PDB file of C-alpha atoms in Angstrom:
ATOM      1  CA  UNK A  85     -14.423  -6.132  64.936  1.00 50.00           C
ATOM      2  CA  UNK A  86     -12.831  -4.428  62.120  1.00 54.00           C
ATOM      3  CA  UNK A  87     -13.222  -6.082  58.578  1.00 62.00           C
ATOM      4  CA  UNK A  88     -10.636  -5.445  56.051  1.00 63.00           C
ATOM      5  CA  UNK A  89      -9.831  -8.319  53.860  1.00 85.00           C
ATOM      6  CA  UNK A  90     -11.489 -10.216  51.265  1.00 92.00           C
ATOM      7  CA  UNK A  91     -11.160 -13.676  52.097  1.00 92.00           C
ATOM      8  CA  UNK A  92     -12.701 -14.767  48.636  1.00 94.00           C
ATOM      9  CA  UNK A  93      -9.798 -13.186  46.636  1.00 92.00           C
ATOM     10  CA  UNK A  94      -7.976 -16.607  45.157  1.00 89.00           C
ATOM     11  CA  UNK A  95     -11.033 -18.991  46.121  1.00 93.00           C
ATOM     12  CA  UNK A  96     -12.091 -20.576  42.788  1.00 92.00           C
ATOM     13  CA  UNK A  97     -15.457 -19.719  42.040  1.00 91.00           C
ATOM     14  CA  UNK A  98     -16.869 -23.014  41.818  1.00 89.00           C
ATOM     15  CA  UNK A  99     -19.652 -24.711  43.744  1.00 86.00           C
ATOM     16  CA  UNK A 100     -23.314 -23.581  43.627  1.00 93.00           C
ATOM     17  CA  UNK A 101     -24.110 -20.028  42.388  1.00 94.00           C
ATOM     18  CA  UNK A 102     -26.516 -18.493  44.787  1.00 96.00           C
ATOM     19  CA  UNK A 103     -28.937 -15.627  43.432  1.00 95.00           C
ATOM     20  CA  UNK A 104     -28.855 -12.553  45.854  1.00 94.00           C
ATOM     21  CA  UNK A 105     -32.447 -13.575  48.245  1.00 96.00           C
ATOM     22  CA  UNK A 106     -30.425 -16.896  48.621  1.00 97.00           C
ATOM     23  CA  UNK A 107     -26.916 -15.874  49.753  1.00 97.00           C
ATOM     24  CA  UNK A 108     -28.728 -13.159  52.245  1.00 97.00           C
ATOM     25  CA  UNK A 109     -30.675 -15.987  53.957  1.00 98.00           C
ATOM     26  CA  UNK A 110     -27.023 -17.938  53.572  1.00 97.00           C
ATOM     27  CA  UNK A 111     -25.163 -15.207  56.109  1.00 96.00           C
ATOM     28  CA  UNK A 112     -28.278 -14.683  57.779  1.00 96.00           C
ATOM     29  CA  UNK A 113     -29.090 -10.798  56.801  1.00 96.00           C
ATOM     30  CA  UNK A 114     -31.797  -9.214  54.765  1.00 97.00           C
ATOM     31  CA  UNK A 115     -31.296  -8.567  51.298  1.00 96.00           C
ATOM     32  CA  UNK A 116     -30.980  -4.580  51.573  1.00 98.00           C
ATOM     33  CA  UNK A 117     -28.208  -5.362  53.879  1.00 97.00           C
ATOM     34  CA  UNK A 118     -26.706  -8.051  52.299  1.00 97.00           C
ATOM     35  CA  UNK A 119     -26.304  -5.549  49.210  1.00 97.00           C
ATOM     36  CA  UNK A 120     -25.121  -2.623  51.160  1.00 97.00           C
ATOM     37  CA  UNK A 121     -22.471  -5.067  52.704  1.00 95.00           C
ATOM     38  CA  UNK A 122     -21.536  -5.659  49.029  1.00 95.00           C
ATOM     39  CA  UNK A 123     -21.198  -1.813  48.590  1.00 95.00           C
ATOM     40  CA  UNK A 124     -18.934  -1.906  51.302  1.00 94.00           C
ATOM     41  CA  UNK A 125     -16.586  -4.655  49.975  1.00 92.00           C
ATOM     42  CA  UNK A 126     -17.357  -6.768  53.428  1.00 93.00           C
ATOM     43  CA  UNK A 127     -19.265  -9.261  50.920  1.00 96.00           C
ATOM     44  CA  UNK A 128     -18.030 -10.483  48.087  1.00 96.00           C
ATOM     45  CA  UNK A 129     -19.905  -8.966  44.746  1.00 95.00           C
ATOM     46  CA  UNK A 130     -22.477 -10.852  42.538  1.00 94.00           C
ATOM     47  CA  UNK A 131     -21.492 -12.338  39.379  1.00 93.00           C
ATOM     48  CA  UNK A 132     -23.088 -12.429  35.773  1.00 89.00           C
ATOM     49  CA  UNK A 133     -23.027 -15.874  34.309  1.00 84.00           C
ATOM     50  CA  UNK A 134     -24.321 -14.564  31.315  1.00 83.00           C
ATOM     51  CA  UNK A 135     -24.020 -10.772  30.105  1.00 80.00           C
ATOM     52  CA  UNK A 136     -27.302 -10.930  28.166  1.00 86.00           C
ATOM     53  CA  UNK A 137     -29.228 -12.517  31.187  1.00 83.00           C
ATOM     54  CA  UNK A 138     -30.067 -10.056  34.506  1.00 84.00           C
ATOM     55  CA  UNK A 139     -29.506 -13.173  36.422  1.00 85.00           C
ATOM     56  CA  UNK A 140     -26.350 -12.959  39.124  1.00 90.00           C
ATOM     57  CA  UNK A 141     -25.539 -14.330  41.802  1.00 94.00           C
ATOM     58  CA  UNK A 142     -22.197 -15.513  44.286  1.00 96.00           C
ATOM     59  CA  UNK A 143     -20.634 -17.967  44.394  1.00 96.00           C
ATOM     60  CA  UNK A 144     -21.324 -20.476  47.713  1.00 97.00           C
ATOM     61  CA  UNK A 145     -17.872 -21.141  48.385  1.00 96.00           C
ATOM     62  CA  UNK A 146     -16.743 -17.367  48.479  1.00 96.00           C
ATOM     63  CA  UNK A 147     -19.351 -16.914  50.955  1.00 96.00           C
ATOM     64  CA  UNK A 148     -18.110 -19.382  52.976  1.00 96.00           C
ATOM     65  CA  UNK A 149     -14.898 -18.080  53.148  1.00 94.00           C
ATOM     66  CA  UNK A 150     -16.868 -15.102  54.439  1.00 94.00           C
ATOM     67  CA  UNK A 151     -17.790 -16.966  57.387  1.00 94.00           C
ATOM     68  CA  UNK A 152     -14.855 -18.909  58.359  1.00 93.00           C
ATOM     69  CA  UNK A 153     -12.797 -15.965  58.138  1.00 92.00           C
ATOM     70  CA  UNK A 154     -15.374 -13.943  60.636  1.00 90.00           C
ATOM     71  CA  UNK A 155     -15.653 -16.985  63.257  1.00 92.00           C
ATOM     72  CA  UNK A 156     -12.058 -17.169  63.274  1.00 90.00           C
ATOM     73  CA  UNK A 157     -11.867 -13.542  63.930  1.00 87.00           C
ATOM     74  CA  UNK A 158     -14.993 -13.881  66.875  1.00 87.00           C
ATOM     75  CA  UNK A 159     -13.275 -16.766  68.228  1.00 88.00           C
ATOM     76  CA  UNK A 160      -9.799 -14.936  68.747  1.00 85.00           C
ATOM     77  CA  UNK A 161     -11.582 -11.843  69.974  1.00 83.00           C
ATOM     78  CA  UNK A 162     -13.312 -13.891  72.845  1.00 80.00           C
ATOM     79  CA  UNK A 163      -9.656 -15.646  73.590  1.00 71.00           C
TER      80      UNK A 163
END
């Protein structure tokens, strides 16, 4: 399955924030991946609430725009 959108582009990032060890358990990958898969634009990329705090993190609903867009794709593939 090729990925090449970014089905977060024009969701509102509103919702729960989820730090990065959070949003890797979320889609169900390991941190080191789940950053790599940022890297590769496949996940969307961590925000900054606050520049002078390290804290960052995603926002839920982006994710899950993430994952409807790849069971959509699965579930055409298997059609």
């Amino acid at each position: 399955m090729t990925i090449s959108s970014k089905p977060w582009l024009g969701i509102s990032p509103t919702g729960p924030l989820l730090r990065a060890k959070d949003a890797a358990e979320y889609v169900a990958c390991s941190k080191a991946h789940f950053f790599t898969q940022i890297e590769k634009g496949i996940l969307p990329p961590l925000i900054h609430i606050d520049p002078e705090c390290r804290a960052r993190g995603v926002p839920k609903p982006w994710l899950d725009a993430v994952i409807a867009e790849r069971a959509a794709a699965t579930l055409d593939a298997s059609a």
